[in-house]
Amino acid sequence: MVTEDTLTSKEQNFYTIEQVASRTGFTKRTLRYYEEVGLLPPTDRTEGNYRRYSEADILRLERIKNLRDLLGFSLTDIRKLLEAEDERGQIKVAYRHETEDLAKVAQLDRADELIRVQIYLIEQKLAGLEQMRATLLANLERHELKRKELLAHIDKEIIKS
């Protein structure tokens, strides 16, 4: 079923920028920016040159939002993670069609390189979070020591009086 704002082409629904903004919580400006900086592949266009987004575009935007908001990745790191995922997807398709074992090994090697890039980005994020956690735990320890000193001082004052 096609609504007034939903565009269809060969059984695939396409959505206007307004619909995508509403569905994802991104502003129209952000959607355009993400396309400009390469986080979102260039969208299809209508004959009137209006952007139209696919369901795959919306899923990618939701992935970007999770990486940014829930996991705290920078847009640069998100782009690297998504580029690696995209290339791994291409390798997966090529691997299925490849008949030569040596070529398959090379594809697996490249996929592994991409996975290592992704792991490195995740490990950097984890190290930063662990450092932040360690700092906060040290603060709690210092507060507990200070609290004990203050309570001991209060007890001495009570005993004196």
PDB file of C-alpha atoms in Angstrom:
ATOM      1  CA  MET A   1       0.000   0.000   0.000  1.00  0.00           C
ATOM      2  CA  VAL A   2       1.295   3.412  -0.952  1.00  0.00           C
ATOM      3  CA  THR A   3       0.562   6.419   1.193  1.00  0.00           C
ATOM      4  CA  GLU A   4       0.758   9.961  -0.061  1.00  0.00           C
ATOM      5  CA  ASP A   5       4.305  10.342   1.273  1.00  0.00           C
ATOM      6  CA  THR A   6       5.581   6.821   0.595  1.00  0.00           C
ATOM      7  CA  LEU A   7       7.055   6.262  -2.830  1.00  0.00           C
ATOM      8  CA  THR A   8       7.177   2.801  -4.392  1.00  0.00           C
ATOM      9  CA  SER A   9       9.384   1.377  -7.062  1.00  0.00           C
ATOM     10  CA  LYS A  10       9.321  -2.256  -8.165  1.00  0.00           C
ATOM     11  CA  GLU A  11       7.781  -3.554  -4.926  1.00  0.00           C
ATOM     12  CA  GLN A  12      10.195  -1.615  -2.682  1.00  0.00           C
ATOM     13  CA  ASN A  13       8.941   1.167  -0.462  1.00  0.00           C
ATOM     14  CA  PHE A  14      10.821   4.414  -0.362  1.00  0.00           C
ATOM     15  CA  TYR A  15      10.354   7.110   2.238  1.00  0.00           C
ATOM     16  CA  THR A  16      10.632  10.859   2.142  1.00  0.00           C
ATOM     17  CA  ILE A  17      13.187  12.714   4.205  1.00  0.00           C
ATOM     18  CA  GLU A  18      10.379  13.897   6.502  1.00  0.00           C
ATOM     19  CA  GLN A  19       9.253  10.333   7.159  1.00  0.00           C
ATOM     20  CA  VAL A  20      12.788   9.156   7.838  1.00  0.00           C
ATOM     21  CA  ALA A  21      13.459  12.089  10.166  1.00  0.00           C
ATOM     22  CA  SER A  22      10.292  11.298  12.086  1.00  0.00           C
ATOM     23  CA  ARG A  23      11.015   7.577  12.246  1.00  0.00           C
ATOM     24  CA  THR A  24      14.679   7.839  13.271  1.00  0.00           C
ATOM     25  CA  GLY A  25      14.660  10.977  15.390  1.00  0.00           C
ATOM     26  CA  PHE A  26      17.324  12.610  13.216  1.00  0.00           C
ATOM     27  CA  THR A  27      16.742  16.050  11.783  1.00  0.00           C
ATOM     28  CA  LYS A  28      16.533  16.513   8.020  1.00  0.00           C
ATOM     29  CA  ARG A  29      19.741  18.519   8.255  1.00  0.00           C
ATOM     30  CA  THR A  30      21.503  15.621  10.012  1.00  0.00           C
ATOM     31  CA  LEU A  31      20.298  13.181   7.354  1.00  0.00           C
ATOM     32  CA  ARG A  32      21.720  15.400   4.632  1.00  0.00           C
ATOM     33  CA  TYR A  33      24.976  15.804   6.587  1.00  0.00           C
ATOM     34  CA  TYR A  34      25.369  12.040   7.094  1.00  0.00           C
ATOM     35  CA  GLU A  35      24.991  11.583   3.350  1.00  0.00           C
ATOM     36  CA  GLU A  36      27.500  14.374   2.695  1.00  0.00           C
ATOM     37  CA  VAL A  37      30.192  12.888   4.977  1.00  0.00           C
ATOM     38  CA  GLY A  38      29.676   9.340   3.733  1.00  0.00           C
ATOM     39  CA  LEU A  39      27.949   7.739   6.722  1.00  0.00           C
ATOM     40  CA  LEU A  40      24.883   7.171   4.582  1.00  0.00           C
ATOM     41  CA  PRO A  41      25.286   6.231   0.926  1.00  0.00           C
ATOM     42  CA  PRO A  42      23.802   8.728  -1.529  1.00  0.00           C
ATOM     43  CA  THR A  43      20.072   8.184  -1.601  1.00  0.00           C
ATOM     44  CA  ASP A  44      17.958   7.554  -4.626  1.00  0.00           C
ATOM     45  CA  ARG A  45      16.186  10.582  -6.023  1.00  0.00           C
ATOM     46  CA  THR A  46      12.777  11.154  -7.486  1.00  0.00           C
ATOM     47  CA  GLU A  47      12.316  12.776 -10.880  1.00  0.00           C
ATOM     48  CA  GLY A  48      11.871  16.039  -8.963  1.00  0.00           C
ATOM     49  CA  ASN A  49      15.283  15.435  -7.299  1.00  0.00           C
ATOM     50  CA  TYR A  50      13.799  14.737  -3.855  1.00  0.00           C
ATOM     51  CA  ARG A  51      15.666  12.264  -1.683  1.00  0.00           C
ATOM     52  CA  ARG A  52      14.017   8.913  -1.162  1.00  0.00           C
ATOM     53  CA  TYR A  53      15.183   6.440   1.433  1.00  0.00           C
ATOM     54  CA  SER A  54      14.892   2.656   1.503  1.00  0.00           C
ATOM     55  CA  GLU A  55      14.299   0.401   4.468  1.00  0.00           C
ATOM     56  CA  ALA A  56      18.028  -0.483   4.322  1.00  0.00           C
ATOM     57  CA  ASP A  57      18.856   3.227   4.687  1.00  0.00           C
ATOM     58  CA  ILE A  58      16.641   3.437   7.754  1.00  0.00           C
ATOM     59  CA  LEU A  59      18.286   0.363   9.300  1.00  0.00           C
ATOM     60  CA  ARG A  60      21.711   1.905   8.672  1.00  0.00           C
ATOM     61  CA  LEU A  61      20.592   5.143  10.336  1.00  0.00           C
ATOM     62  CA  GLU A  62      19.358   3.210  13.360  1.00  0.00           C
ATOM     63  CA  ARG A  63      22.753   1.470  13.517  1.00  0.00           C
ATOM     64  CA  ILE A  64      24.501   4.848  13.377  1.00  0.00           C
ATOM     65  CA  LYS A  65      22.274   6.149  16.153  1.00  0.00           C
ATOM     66  CA  ASN A  66      23.074   3.162  18.387  1.00  0.00           C
ATOM     67  CA  LEU A  67      26.801   3.439  17.767  1.00  0.00           C
ATOM     68  CA  ARG A  68      26.714   7.167  18.480  1.00  0.00           C
ATOM     69  CA  ASP A  69      24.208   7.471  21.317  1.00  0.00           C
ATOM     70  CA  LEU A  70      24.377   4.153  23.142  1.00  0.00           C
ATOM     71  CA  LEU A  71      28.029   3.266  22.618  1.00  0.00           C
ATOM     72  CA  GLY A  72      29.533   6.747  22.323  1.00  0.00           C
ATOM     73  CA  PHE A  73      31.473   6.293  19.089  1.00  0.00           C
ATOM     74  CA  SER A  74      32.561   9.385  17.168  1.00  0.00           C
ATOM     75  CA  LEU A  75      31.259   9.911  13.643  1.00  0.00           C
ATOM     76  CA  THR A  76      34.761   9.170  12.334  1.00  0.00           C
ATOM     77  CA  ASP A  77      34.850   5.824  14.142  1.00  0.00           C
ATOM     78  CA  ILE A  78      31.291   5.063  13.028  1.00  0.00           C
ATOM     79  CA  ARG A  79      32.304   5.679   9.423  1.00  0.00           C
ATOM     80  CA  LYS A  80      35.279   3.294   9.822  1.00  0.00           C
ATOM     81  CA  LEU A  81      33.102   0.620  11.441  1.00  0.00           C
ATOM     82  CA  LEU A  82      30.430   0.904   8.749  1.00  0.00           C
ATOM     83  CA  GLU A  83      32.951   0.939   5.896  1.00  0.00           C
ATOM     84  CA  ALA A  84      34.461  -2.263   7.281  1.00  0.00           C
ATOM     85  CA  GLU A  85      30.991  -3.837   7.593  1.00  0.00           C
ATOM     86  CA  ASP A  86      30.116  -2.795   4.049  1.00  0.00           C
ATOM     87  CA  GLU A  87      33.312  -4.229   2.607  1.00  0.00           C
ATOM     88  CA  ARG A  88      32.875  -7.439   4.582  1.00  0.00           C
ATOM     89  CA  GLY A  89      29.389  -7.724   3.095  1.00  0.00           C
ATOM     90  CA  GLN A  90      30.835  -7.375  -0.398  1.00  0.00           C
ATOM     91  CA  ILE A  91      33.507  -9.959   0.374  1.00  0.00           C
ATOM     92  CA  LYS A  92      30.838 -12.350   1.660  1.00  0.00           C
ATOM     93  CA  VAL A  93      28.929 -12.117  -1.618  1.00  0.00           C
ATOM     94  CA  ALA A  94      32.116 -12.544  -3.674  1.00  0.00           C
ATOM     95  CA  TYR A  95      33.201 -15.493  -1.519  1.00  0.00           C
ATOM     96  CA  ARG A  96      29.947 -17.346  -2.252  1.00  0.00           C
ATOM     97  CA  HIS A  97      30.519 -16.984  -5.979  1.00  0.00           C
ATOM     98  CA  GLU A  98      34.247 -17.744  -5.934  1.00  0.00           C
ATOM     99  CA  THR A  99      35.327 -21.187  -7.093  1.00  0.00           C
ATOM    100  CA  GLU A 100      39.092 -21.027  -6.549  1.00  0.00           C
ATOM    101  CA  ASP A 101      40.337 -21.929  -3.085  1.00  0.00           C
ATOM    102  CA  LEU A 102      43.293 -19.542  -3.213  1.00  0.00           C
ATOM    103  CA  ALA A 103      40.996 -16.613  -4.000  1.00  0.00           C
ATOM    104  CA  LYS A 104      38.711 -17.649  -1.132  1.00  0.00           C
ATOM    105  CA  VAL A 105      41.697 -17.646   1.239  1.00  0.00           C
ATOM    106  CA  ALA A 106      42.584 -14.113   0.096  1.00  0.00           C
ATOM    107  CA  GLN A 107      38.991 -13.021   0.711  1.00  0.00           C
ATOM    108  CA  LEU A 108      39.050 -14.516   4.187  1.00  0.00           C
ATOM    109  CA  ASP A 109      42.358 -12.760   4.867  1.00  0.00           C
ATOM    110  CA  ARG A 110      40.882  -9.406   3.857  1.00  0.00           C
ATOM    111  CA  ALA A 111      37.740 -10.012   5.919  1.00  0.00           C
ATOM    112  CA  ASP A 112      39.957 -10.785   8.914  1.00  0.00           C
ATOM    113  CA  GLU A 113      41.871  -7.514   8.410  1.00  0.00           C
ATOM    114  CA  LEU A 114      38.588  -5.633   8.462  1.00  0.00           C
ATOM    115  CA  ILE A 115      37.430  -7.439  11.575  1.00  0.00           C
ATOM    116  CA  ARG A 116      40.717  -6.526  13.289  1.00  0.00           C
ATOM    117  CA  VAL A 117      40.102  -2.858  12.436  1.00  0.00           C
ATOM    118  CA  GLN A 118      36.676  -3.091  14.032  1.00  0.00           C
ATOM    119  CA  ILE A 119      38.057  -4.871  17.103  1.00  0.00           C
ATOM    120  CA  TYR A 120      40.746  -2.203  17.464  1.00  0.00           C
ATOM    121  CA  LEU A 121      38.125   0.564  17.446  1.00  0.00           C
ATOM    122  CA  ILE A 122      36.078  -1.307  20.032  1.00  0.00           C
ATOM    123  CA  GLU A 123      39.140  -1.943  22.203  1.00  0.00           C
ATOM    124  CA  GLN A 124      40.001   1.769  22.095  1.00  0.00           C
ATOM    125  CA  LYS A 125      36.494   2.585  23.283  1.00  0.00           C
ATOM    126  CA  LEU A 126      36.702  -0.059  26.007  1.00  0.00           C
ATOM    127  CA  ALA A 127      40.093   1.219  27.194  1.00  0.00           C
ATOM    128  CA  GLY A 128      38.717   4.734  27.447  1.00  0.00           C
ATOM    129  CA  LEU A 129      35.693   3.513  29.376  1.00  0.00           C
ATOM    130  CA  GLU A 130      37.884   1.407  31.679  1.00  0.00           C
ATOM    131  CA  GLN A 131      40.106   4.398  32.390  1.00  0.00           C
ATOM    132  CA  MET A 132      37.042   6.492  33.177  1.00  0.00           C
ATOM    133  CA  ARG A 133      35.706   3.728  35.438  1.00  0.00           C
ATOM    134  CA  ALA A 134      39.054   3.455  37.264  1.00  0.00           C
ATOM    135  CA  THR A 135      39.085   7.203  37.872  1.00  0.00           C
ATOM    136  CA  LEU A 136      35.570   7.129  39.284  1.00  0.00           C
ATOM    137  CA  LEU A 137      36.387   4.153  41.527  1.00  0.00           C
ATOM    138  CA  ALA A 138      39.477   5.989  42.812  1.00  0.00           C
ATOM    139  CA  ASN A 139      37.255   8.986  43.597  1.00  0.00           C
ATOM    140  CA  LEU A 140      34.904   6.746  45.568  1.00  0.00           C
ATOM    141  CA  GLU A 141      37.845   5.347  47.536  1.00  0.00           C
ATOM    142  CA  ARG A 142      39.148   8.845  48.317  1.00  0.00           C
ATOM    143  CA  HIS A 143      35.677   9.903  49.435  1.00  0.00           C
ATOM    144  CA  GLU A 144      35.375   6.862  51.680  1.00  0.00           C
ATOM    145  CA  LEU A 145      38.737   7.624  53.328  1.00  0.00           C
ATOM    146  CA  LYS A 146      37.792  11.271  53.790  1.00  0.00           C
ATOM    147  CA  ARG A 147      34.409  10.230  55.178  1.00  0.00           C
ATOM    148  CA  LYS A 148      36.105   7.961  57.752  1.00  0.00           C
ATOM    149  CA  GLU A 149      38.486  10.779  58.761  1.00  0.00           C
ATOM    150  CA  LEU A 150      35.613  13.206  59.195  1.00  0.00           C
ATOM    151  CA  LEU A 151      33.537  10.738  61.192  1.00  0.00           C
ATOM    152  CA  ALA A 152      36.531   9.956  63.429  1.00  0.00           C
ATOM    153  CA  HIS A 153      36.991  13.699  63.975  1.00  0.00           C
ATOM    154  CA  ILE A 154      33.303  14.081  64.815  1.00  0.00           C
ATOM    155  CA  ASP A 155      33.542  11.181  67.302  1.00  0.00           C
ATOM    156  CA  LYS A 156      36.549  12.835  69.029  1.00  0.00           C
ATOM    157  CA  GLU A 157      34.624  16.098  69.277  1.00  0.00           C
ATOM    158  CA  ILE A 158      31.651  14.321  70.830  1.00  0.00           C
ATOM    159  CA  ILE A 159      33.898  12.547  73.346  1.00  0.00           C
ATOM    160  CA  LYS A 160      35.534  15.870  74.328  1.00  0.00           C
ATOM    161  CA  SER A 161      32.195  17.486  74.997  1.00  0.00           C
TER     162      SER A 161
END
